[in-house]
C-alpha atoms as a printed R data frame, in Angstrom:
    type eleno elety resid chain resno      x        y       z
1   ATOM     1    CA   THR     A     1 53.517 -179.469 -38.406
2   ATOM     2    CA   SER     A     2 57.082 -177.937 -38.908
3   ATOM     3    CA   ARG     A     3 59.449 -179.605 -36.995
4   ATOM     4    CA   THR     A     4 60.126 -176.331 -34.611
5   ATOM     5    CA   ASN     A     5 56.265 -176.391 -33.785
6   ATOM     6    CA   PHE     A     6 57.057 -180.098 -32.887
7   ATOM     7    CA   LEU     A     7 60.112 -179.574 -30.489
8   ATOM     8    CA   PHE     A     8 58.297 -176.320 -29.204
9   ATOM     9    CA   SER     A     9 54.931 -178.523 -28.273
10  ATOM    10    CA   MET     A    10 57.399 -180.710 -26.892
11  ATOM    11    CA   MET     A    11 59.258 -178.642 -24.648
12  ATOM    12    CA   CYS     A    12 55.735 -176.829 -23.592
13  ATOM    13    CA   GLY     A    13 54.425 -180.033 -22.654
14  ATOM    14    CA   LEU     A    14 57.869 -181.334 -20.720
15  ATOM    15    CA   ILE     A    15 57.557 -177.859 -18.628
16  ATOM    16    CA   LYS     A    16 53.566 -178.377 -17.926
17  ATOM    17    CA   VAL     A    17 54.409 -182.114 -16.775
18  ATOM    18    CA   LEU     A    18 57.006 -180.785 -14.447
19  ATOM    19    CA   LEU     A    19 54.966 -177.787 -13.391
20  ATOM    20    CA   LEU     A    20 51.907 -180.176 -12.679
21  ATOM    21    CA   LEU     A    21 54.379 -182.105 -10.303
22  ATOM    22    CA   VAL     A    22 55.123 -179.156  -8.136
23  ATOM    23    CA   CYS     A    23 51.271 -178.445  -7.786
24  ATOM    24    CA   VAL     A    24 50.801 -182.036  -6.769
25  ATOM    25    CA   SER     A    25 53.450 -181.985  -4.665
26  ATOM    26    CA   VAL     A    26 52.264 -178.976  -2.577
27  ATOM    27    CA   VAL     A    27 48.747 -180.182  -2.534
28  ATOM    28    CA   LEU     A    28 49.867 -183.626  -0.586
29  ATOM    29    CA   THR     A    29 52.268 -182.014   1.641
30  ATOM    30    CA   ALA     A    30 50.412 -178.874   2.558
31  ATOM    31    CA   PRO     A    31 48.472 -178.946   5.503
32  ATOM    32    CA   VAL     A    32 44.229 -178.644   4.395
33  ATOM    33    CA   LYS     A    33 41.647 -177.514   6.320
34  ATOM    34    CA   VAL     A    34 38.207 -176.575   4.922
35  ATOM    35    CA   SER     A    35 36.879 -172.897   4.760
36  ATOM    36    CA   GLN     A    36 34.530 -171.435   2.643
37  ATOM    37    CA   CYS     A    37 35.010 -170.358  -1.129
38  ATOM    38    CA   PRO     A    38 34.993 -166.696  -2.200
39  ATOM    39    CA   LYS     A    39 31.749 -165.573  -3.429
40  ATOM    40    CA   LYS     A    40 31.744 -165.684  -7.546
41  ATOM    41    CA   CYS     A    41 34.218 -168.762  -7.400
42  ATOM    42    CA   THR     A    42 34.525 -172.359  -7.512
43  ATOM    43    CA   CYS     A    43 36.795 -174.206  -5.299
44  ATOM    44    CA   GLN     A    44 38.085 -177.563  -5.235
45  ATOM    45    CA   LEU     A    45 40.317 -179.625  -2.790
46  ATOM    46    CA   SER     A    46 39.208 -178.092   0.303
47  ATOM    47    CA   GLY     A    47 39.846 -174.640  -1.154
48  ATOM    48    CA   THR     A    48 42.994 -175.398  -2.670
49  ATOM    49    CA   PHE     A    49 42.028 -174.913  -6.060
50  ATOM    50    CA   VAL     A    50 40.233 -171.837  -6.674
51  ATOM    51    CA   GLN     A    51 38.602 -170.695  -9.959
52  ATOM    52    CA   CYS     A    52 36.489 -167.140 -10.813
53  ATOM    53    CA   PRO     A    53 34.719 -167.360 -13.980
54  ATOM    54    CA   GLY     A    54 33.221 -164.190 -15.867
55  ATOM    55    CA   LYS     A    55 34.046 -160.794 -15.222
56  ATOM    56    CA   VAL     A    56 35.844 -159.583 -11.501
57  ATOM    57    CA   THR     A    57 34.953 -156.216 -10.413
58  ATOM    58    CA   ARG     A    58 37.431 -154.560  -7.860
59  ATOM    59    CA   LYS     A    59 35.099 -155.378  -5.123
60  ATOM    60    CA   ASP     A    60 35.041 -159.236  -6.340
61  ATOM    61    CA   TRP     A    61 38.656 -159.134  -6.264
62  ATOM    62    CA   GLU     A    62 38.882 -157.642  -2.879
63  ATOM    63    CA   ARG     A    63 36.358 -160.299  -1.485
64  ATOM    64    CA   ILE     A    64 38.065 -162.835  -2.942
65  ATOM    65    CA   GLY     A    65 41.233 -161.565  -1.484
66  ATOM    66    CA   ALA     A    66 39.357 -161.835   2.032
67  ATOM    67    CA   GLU     A    67 37.702 -164.975   1.674
68  ATOM    68    CA   ILE     A    68 40.248 -167.120  -0.159
69  ATOM    69    CA   SER     A    69 41.862 -170.288   1.656
70  ATOM    70    CA   GLU     A    70 44.650 -169.661   3.456
71  ATOM    71    CA   ASN     A    71 45.829 -173.077   1.863
72  ATOM    72    CA   ALA     A    72 45.303 -172.067  -1.718
73  ATOM    73    CA   ILE     A    73 47.702 -173.242  -4.129
74  ATOM    74    CA   GLN     A    74 46.081 -172.008  -7.567
75  ATOM    75    CA   LEU     A    75 44.340 -169.123  -7.980
76  ATOM    76    CA   GLU     A    76 42.681 -168.437 -11.687
77  ATOM    77    CA   VAL     A    77 40.548 -165.354 -12.481
78  ATOM    78    CA   ASP     A    78 38.961 -165.200 -16.177
79  ATOM    79    CA   PHE     A    79 38.576 -161.218 -16.366
80  ATOM    80    CA   LEU     A    80 39.477 -158.695 -14.258
81  ATOM    81    CA   ASP     A    81 37.347 -155.654 -15.479
82  ATOM    82    CA   PHE     A    82 39.268 -152.828 -13.756
83  ATOM    83    CA   GLU     A    83 42.531 -151.236 -14.778
84  ATOM    84    CA   TYR     A    84 45.038 -151.226 -11.572
85  ATOM    85    CA   VAL     A    85 45.800 -154.526  -9.713
86  ATOM    86    CA   GLN     A    86 46.577 -154.253  -5.649
87  ATOM    87    CA   VAL     A    87 47.043 -157.236  -3.543
88  ATOM    88    CA   HIS     A    88 47.358 -155.641  -0.198
89  ATOM    89    CA   CYS     A    89 43.560 -156.724   0.301
90  ATOM    90    CA   PHE     A    90 45.171 -160.325   0.300
91  ATOM    91    CA   LYS     A    91 46.166 -162.605   3.413
92  ATOM    92    CA   LYS     A    92 49.436 -163.999   2.929
93  ATOM    93    CA   LEU     A    93 48.894 -167.041   1.432
94  ATOM    94    CA   LYS     A    94 52.017 -169.038   1.668
95  ATOM    95    CA   THR     A    95 51.065 -171.811  -0.504
96  ATOM    96    CA   LEU     A    96 50.091 -170.197  -3.349
97  ATOM    97    CA   THR     A    97 52.535 -171.492  -5.851
98  ATOM    98    CA   ASN     A    98 50.405 -170.668  -9.463
99  ATOM    99    CA   LEU     A    99 48.279 -167.468 -10.145
100 ATOM   100    CA   ARG     A   100 46.658 -167.464 -13.545
101 ATOM   101    CA   ILE     A   101 44.818 -164.077 -14.768
102 ATOM   102    CA   LEU     A   102 43.310 -164.940 -17.922
103 ATOM   103    CA   GLY     A   103 41.954 -161.531 -19.120
104 ATOM   104    CA   GLY     A   104 41.028 -157.955 -18.670
105 ATOM   105    CA   ARG     A   105 41.515 -153.892 -18.552
106 ATOM   106    CA   VAL     A   106 44.664 -154.303 -16.431
107 ATOM   107    CA   VAL     A   107 47.317 -151.691 -17.628
108 ATOM   108    CA   LEU     A   108 50.128 -152.389 -14.754
109 ATOM   109    CA   PHE     A   109 51.552 -155.044 -13.310
110 ATOM   110    CA   PRO     A   110 50.718 -155.527  -9.938
111 ATOM   111    CA   THR     A   111 53.487 -154.841  -7.082
112 ATOM   112    CA   GLY     A   112 53.809 -156.863  -3.793
113 ATOM   113    CA   LEU     A   113 53.387 -160.312  -5.387
114 ATOM   114    CA   SER     A   114 56.336 -161.793  -3.323
115 ATOM   115    CA   ASP     A   115 55.196 -160.003  -0.284
116 ATOM   116    CA   LYS     A   116 51.528 -161.827  -0.271
117 ATOM   117    CA   PHE     A   117 52.521 -164.624  -2.397
118 ATOM   118    CA   PRO     A   118 56.070 -166.050  -1.400
119 ATOM   119    CA   ALA     A   119 55.763 -169.264  -2.698
120 ATOM   120    CA   LEU     A   120 54.794 -168.567  -6.231
121 ATOM   121    CA   LYS     A   121 55.984 -170.475  -9.401
122 ATOM   122    CA   ILE     A   122 53.818 -169.658 -12.331
123 ATOM   123    CA   ILE     A   123 52.523 -166.593 -12.976
124 ATOM   124    CA   THR     A   124 49.989 -166.124 -16.397
125 ATOM   125    CA   PHE     A   125 48.851 -162.855 -17.216
126 ATOM   126    CA   ILE     A   126 47.463 -162.868 -20.442
127 ATOM   127    CA   ASN     A   127 45.166 -160.850 -22.521
128 ATOM   128    CA   ASN     A   128 45.179 -157.511 -20.701
129 ATOM   129    CA   LYS     A   129 46.444 -153.850 -21.261
130 ATOM   130    CA   ILE     A   130 49.828 -154.021 -19.568
131 ATOM   131    CA   ARG     A   131 51.764 -150.990 -21.491
132 ATOM   132    CA   HIS     A   132 55.053 -151.473 -19.759
133 ATOM   133    CA   LEU     A   133 57.168 -153.550 -16.746
134 ATOM   134    CA   THR     A   134 59.113 -151.688 -14.405
135 ATOM   135    CA   PRO     A   135 63.014 -152.646 -13.552
136 ATOM   136    CA   SER     A   136 62.871 -155.000 -11.017
137 ATOM   137    CA   ILE     A   137 59.054 -155.598 -10.998
138 ATOM   138    CA   PHE     A   138 59.490 -158.928 -10.196
139 ATOM   139    CA   GLU     A   139 62.091 -158.711  -7.683
140 ATOM   140    CA   GLY     A   140 61.497 -161.185  -4.441
141 ATOM   141    CA   LEU     A   141 60.178 -163.821  -6.906
142 ATOM   142    CA   GLU     A   142 62.877 -165.809  -7.730
143 ATOM   143    CA   GLU     A   143 61.308 -169.262  -7.561
144 ATOM   144    CA   ILE     A   144 59.272 -168.075 -10.673
145 ATOM   145    CA   LEU     A   145 59.369 -171.079 -13.145
146 ATOM   146    CA   ASN     A   146 57.133 -169.890 -15.761
147 ATOM   147    CA   LEU     A   147 56.366 -166.197 -16.578
148 ATOM   148    CA   ASP     A   148 53.372 -165.742 -19.193
149 ATOM   149    CA   LEU     A   149 52.654 -162.383 -20.282
150 ATOM   150    CA   ALA     A   150 50.955 -162.875 -23.633
151 ATOM   151    CA   GLY     A   151 48.509 -160.508 -25.505
152 ATOM   152    CA   ASN     A   152 49.131 -157.608 -23.771
153 ATOM   153    CA   THR     A   153 50.296 -154.022 -25.258
154 ATOM   154    CA   LEU     A   154 54.085 -154.023 -23.891
155 ATOM   155    CA   LYS     A   155 56.329 -152.139 -26.380
156 ATOM   156    CA   ARG     A   156 59.722 -152.315 -24.808
157 ATOM   157    CA   ILE     A   157 61.564 -154.594 -22.983
158 ATOM   158    CA   SER     A   158 64.193 -152.611 -20.692
159 ATOM   159    CA   LYS     A   159 67.227 -153.409 -18.630
160 ATOM   160    CA   ASN     A   160 66.749 -155.127 -15.287
161 ATOM   161    CA   VAL     A   161 62.797 -156.092 -16.010
162 ATOM   162    CA   PHE     A   162 63.347 -159.607 -15.196
163 ATOM   163    CA   LYS     A   163 66.609 -159.065 -12.862
164 ATOM   164    CA   GLY     A   164 67.374 -162.124 -10.476
165 ATOM   165    CA   LEU     A   165 65.179 -164.885 -12.297
166 ATOM   166    CA   SER     A   166 67.668 -167.055 -13.024
167 ATOM   167    CA   LYS     A   167 65.301 -170.051 -12.256
168 ATOM   168    CA   LEU     A   168 62.830 -169.129 -15.100
169 ATOM   169    CA   LYS     A   169 62.197 -171.801 -17.695
170 ATOM   170    CA   LEU     A   170 59.617 -169.973 -19.757
171 ATOM   171    CA   LEU     A   171 59.060 -166.735 -20.792
172 ATOM   172    CA   ASN     A   172 55.833 -165.851 -23.211
173 ATOM   173    CA   LEU     A   173 56.050 -162.539 -24.458
174 ATOM   174    CA   GLU     A   174 54.059 -163.323 -27.975
175 ATOM   175    CA   ARG     A   175 51.118 -160.911 -29.114
176 ATOM   176    CA   ASN     A   176 52.329 -157.770 -27.580
177 ATOM   177    CA   GLN     A   177 53.474 -154.601 -29.425
178 ATOM   178    CA   ILE     A   178 56.858 -155.304 -28.415
179 ATOM   179    CA   GLU     A   179 59.332 -152.950 -30.881
180 ATOM   180    CA   CYS     A   180 62.281 -152.380 -28.804
181 ATOM   181    CA   LEU     A   181 64.733 -155.039 -26.822
182 ATOM   182    CA   ASP     A   182 67.667 -153.226 -24.871
183 ATOM   183    CA   ASN     A   183 71.040 -155.858 -25.644
184 ATOM   184    CA   ASP     A   184 70.752 -156.493 -22.176
185 ATOM   185    CA   ALA     A   185 66.732 -157.093 -21.661
186 ATOM   186    CA   PHE     A   186 67.404 -160.586 -20.630
187 ATOM   187    CA   ASP     A   187 70.173 -160.480 -18.618
188 ATOM   188    CA   GLY     A   188 70.003 -162.559 -15.465
189 ATOM   189    CA   LEU     A   189 68.007 -165.750 -17.215
190 ATOM   190    CA   SER     A   190 70.642 -168.144 -16.902
191 ATOM   191    CA   GLY     A   191 68.071 -171.064 -16.498
192 ATOM   192    CA   LEU     A   192 65.950 -170.131 -19.384
193 ATOM   193    CA   GLY     A   193 64.679 -173.031 -21.817
194 ATOM   194    CA   LEU     A   194 62.057 -171.366 -23.882
195 ATOM   195    CA   LEU     A   195 61.331 -167.311 -25.198
196 ATOM   196    CA   SER     A   196 58.757 -166.430 -27.108
197 ATOM   197    CA   LEU     A   197 58.392 -163.198 -28.798
198 ATOM   198    CA   ASN     A   198 56.302 -164.498 -31.744
199 ATOM   199    CA   ASN     A   199 53.900 -162.091 -33.253
200 ATOM   200    CA   ASN     A   200 55.164 -158.619 -32.067
201 ATOM   201    CA   ARG     A   201 56.760 -155.575 -34.164
202 ATOM   202    CA   LEU     A   202 60.587 -156.147 -33.680
203 ATOM   203    CA   THR     A   203 63.067 -154.743 -36.095
204 ATOM   204    CA   MET     A   204 65.978 -156.028 -34.930
205 ATOM   205    CA   LEU     A   205 67.829 -158.219 -32.381
206 ATOM   206    CA   PRO     A   206 70.695 -156.648 -30.781
207 ATOM   207    CA   ASP     A   207 73.993 -157.699 -30.423
208 ATOM   208    CA   GLY     A   208 74.519 -159.664 -26.986
209 ATOM   209    CA   LEU     A   209 70.606 -159.805 -26.311
210 ATOM   210    CA   PHE     A   210 71.088 -164.177 -25.302
211 ATOM   211    CA   LYS     A   211 74.193 -163.678 -23.466
212 ATOM   212    CA   SER     A   212 72.738 -164.646 -20.453
213 ATOM   213    CA   PHE     A   213 71.264 -167.673 -21.530
214 ATOM   214    CA   LYS     A   214 73.357 -171.127 -20.102
215 ATOM   215    CA   GLU     A   215 70.954 -173.925 -20.138
216 ATOM   216    CA   ALA     A   216 69.879 -176.116 -22.678
217 ATOM   217    CA   PRO     A   217 67.743 -176.843 -24.846
218 ATOM   218    CA   LEU     A   218 66.816 -173.399 -25.681
219 ATOM   219    CA   PHE     A   219 64.078 -172.783 -28.091
220 ATOM   220    CA   LEU     A   220 64.205 -169.168 -29.322
221 ATOM   221    CA   LEU     A   221 60.780 -168.105 -31.275
222 ATOM   222    CA   PHE     A   222 60.614 -164.807 -32.911
223 ATOM   223    CA   ALA     A   223 58.092 -165.343 -35.817
224 ATOM   224    CA   ASN     A   224 55.994 -162.808 -37.428
225 ATOM   225    CA   ASN     A   225 58.141 -159.951 -36.557
226 ATOM   226    CA   ARG     A   226 59.644 -157.135 -38.844
227 ATOM   227    CA   ILE     A   227 62.948 -158.422 -38.277
228 ATOM   228    CA   THR     A   228 65.353 -157.100 -41.328
229 ATOM   229    CA   ARG     A   229 68.497 -159.053 -40.876
230 ATOM   230    CA   LEU     A   230 70.716 -161.443 -38.868
231 ATOM   231    CA   GLN     A   231 73.976 -159.888 -37.854
232 ATOM   232    CA   LYS     A   232 77.586 -161.350 -37.186
233 ATOM   233    CA   ASN     A   233 77.799 -160.439 -33.489
234 ATOM   234    CA   LEU     A   234 74.209 -161.725 -32.600
235 ATOM   235    CA   PHE     A   235 74.865 -165.177 -30.585
236 ATOM   236    CA   GLN     A   236 77.737 -164.083 -28.496
237 ATOM   237    CA   PRO     A   237 79.195 -165.807 -26.925
238 ATOM   238    CA   PHE     A   238 78.513 -169.379 -27.774
239 ATOM   239    CA   LEU     A   239 74.831 -170.541 -27.400
240 ATOM   240    CA   LYS     A   240 73.653 -174.078 -26.827
241 ATOM   241    CA   ILE     A   241 70.099 -173.893 -28.808
242 ATOM   242    CA   SER     A   242 67.577 -176.289 -30.343
243 ATOM   243    CA   ALA     A   243 65.091 -174.185 -32.354
244 ATOM   244    CA   PHE     A   244 65.285 -170.554 -33.558
245 ATOM   245    CA   ASN     A   245 62.343 -169.606 -35.308
246 ATOM   246    CA   VAL     A   246 62.503 -166.338 -37.516
247 ATOM   247    CA   SER     A   247 60.023 -167.184 -40.071
248 ATOM   248    CA   ASN     A   248 57.711 -164.887 -41.371
249 ATOM   249    CA   ASN     A   249 59.779 -161.473 -40.994
250 ATOM   250    CA   ASN     A   250 61.473 -159.177 -43.489
251 ATOM   251    CA   ILE     A   251 64.962 -160.766 -43.531
252 ATOM   252    CA   SER     A   252 66.925 -159.993 -46.695
253 ATOM   253    CA   GLU     A   253 70.468 -159.993 -44.976
254 ATOM   254    CA   ILE     A   254 72.135 -162.731 -42.859
255 ATOM   255    CA   GLU     A   255 75.757 -161.770 -42.396
256 ATOM   256    CA   THR     A   256 78.617 -164.452 -42.680
257 ATOM   257    CA   GLY     A   257 79.363 -165.652 -39.430
258 ATOM   258    CA   ALA     A   258 75.809 -165.357 -37.897
259 ATOM   259    CA   PHE     A   259 75.614 -168.511 -36.707
260 ATOM   260    CA   ASP     A   260 78.912 -169.690 -35.677
261 ATOM   261    CA   ASN     A   261 78.756 -169.213 -32.256
262 ATOM   262    CA   LEU     A   262 75.712 -171.692 -32.086
263 ATOM   263    CA   LEU     A   263 75.951 -174.910 -30.471
264 ATOM   264    CA   PRO     A   264 73.346 -177.285 -31.910
265 ATOM   265    CA   PHE     A   265 71.855 -180.086 -30.028
266 ATOM   266    CA   PRO     A   266 70.329 -183.516 -32.170
267 ATOM   267    CA   GLY     A   267 67.510 -182.050 -34.104
268 ATOM   268    CA   PHE     A   268 68.303 -178.484 -34.271
269 ATOM   269    CA   GLY     A   269 66.645 -176.565 -36.716
270 ATOM   270    CA   ILE     A   270 66.288 -172.783 -38.007
271 ATOM   271    CA   ASP     A   271 63.178 -171.661 -39.543
272 ATOM   272    CA   LEU     A   272 64.126 -169.188 -42.086
273 ATOM   273    CA   SER     A   273 61.083 -169.502 -44.126
274 ATOM   274    CA   HIS     A   274 58.766 -166.791 -45.481
275 ATOM   275    CA   ASN     A   275 61.397 -164.054 -45.809
276 ATOM   276    CA   PRO     A   276 63.279 -162.212 -48.499
277 ATOM   277    CA   ILE     A   277 66.699 -163.636 -47.503
278 ATOM   278    CA   LEU     A   278 69.591 -162.254 -49.933
279 ATOM   279    CA   CYS     A   279 72.248 -163.206 -48.089
280 ATOM   280    CA   ASN     A   280 75.360 -160.783 -47.378
281 ATOM   281    CA   ALA     A   281 77.142 -159.424 -50.212
282 ATOM   282    CA   GLN     A   282 81.502 -159.273 -49.728
283 ATOM   283    CA   SER     A   283 82.674 -160.156 -53.124
284 ATOM   284    CA   ASN     A   284 81.285 -162.158 -56.259
285 ATOM   285    CA   PRO     A   285 77.497 -163.056 -56.656
286 ATOM   286    CA   THR     A   286 77.006 -166.844 -56.209
287 ATOM   287    CA   ASP     A   287 74.378 -169.313 -55.273
288 ATOM   288    CA   PHE     A   288 74.159 -171.838 -52.865
289 ATOM   289    CA   SER     A   289 72.293 -173.915 -50.762
290 ATOM   290    CA   MET     A   290 71.963 -173.776 -46.983
291 ATOM   291    CA   GLY     A   291 69.889 -177.635 -46.265
292 ATOM   292    CA   SER     A   292 66.962 -176.974 -48.435
293 ATOM   293    CA   ILE     A   293 66.755 -173.349 -48.432
294 ATOM   294    CA   ARG     A   294 68.504 -172.111 -51.915
295 ATOM   295    CA   VAL     A   295 70.107 -169.018 -51.186
296 ATOM   296    CA   THR     A   296 70.379 -166.000 -54.226
297 ATOM   297    CA   GLY     A   297 72.191 -163.162 -53.982
298 ATOM   298    CA   THR     A   298 75.635 -161.724 -53.441
299 ATOM   299    CA   CYS     A   299 77.668 -164.094 -51.066
300 ATOM   300    CA   GLY     A   300 81.257 -163.628 -51.262
301 ATOM   301    CA   SER     A   301 81.597 -167.306 -50.217
302 ATOM   302    CA   THR     A   302 79.773 -170.179 -48.854
303 ATOM   303    CA   PRO     A   303 79.365 -169.458 -45.245
304 ATOM   304    CA   VAL     A   304 81.280 -172.119 -42.946
305 ATOM   305    CA   LEU     A   305 78.284 -173.321 -40.688
306 ATOM   306    CA   PRO     A   306 78.541 -176.120 -37.789
307 ATOM   307    CA   PHE     A   307 74.919 -177.275 -38.908
308 ATOM   308    CA   GLN     A   308 72.691 -177.739 -41.373
309 ATOM   309    CA   ILE     A   309 70.480 -175.066 -41.908
310 ATOM   310    CA   ARG     A   310 66.982 -175.851 -43.090
311 ATOM   311    CA   ARG     A   311 63.814 -174.917 -44.079
312 ATOM   312    CA   ILE     A   312 60.737 -176.449 -42.248
313 ATOM   313    CA   VAL     A   313 58.046 -176.806 -44.056
314 ATOM   314    CA   GLU     A   314 54.692 -176.061 -42.769
């Protein structure tokens, strides 16, 4: 296992533990009363944890909204078998912290979540057909810590989509079809610890993309895309970072100074494996080593790096 994957696993594990502690805290403090379990679902802890396996139709969804316990903390649905989700059929669930939709045919992310579920901290809406995210779609959900939208059909992340989510720690956009990121796509995500866009269709990372990120350690994962170069102004201003993974791309050029603004943490690593790296050309051809990566190309001089770049062997 590569060091980046190891660090990524550690980060995810820590986040899961923290989120579990949040859920347990709510369970222990929320008033609990016995209530019926929605049809087609199973319930635990007096209806506070609700799981709905199999396909859920629109009528099933509306029934869940009407019958779910007012003290519900987690709602998990295996598969939503319809395209447009509305939450107006739900009573106000003041203690719901975790909404997990694990699959389905949904094409639009639902609105009104903050009105019905004001305490949400974790949103998992994976393996659906969501095509785009409208600006400020998450408005009112300022307490969100974990947002997982992996496995949808998103093509672009525009300005203001994540506006107001300053407490967000984990954003997972893996396995979409994202081709374009606005340079201010992640504005406002000052508390982010992990950003994953692995397995998309990105050809470039725009200047200033990471300018809002303030917290550390920060894991940036962009493996299995189509990125062709890493430019000089990619990391501005200075960025605290623990891992940067751009393996399995089409990177053939790294401009001198591309990594100058990175402030590495102990164990920091950049994974550049499986790229046709040629480095940048400014004067005479030269060969040099960056850690265990030996770069051959036209590179004016050996770049001054504040840390060692190393290949992370899989």
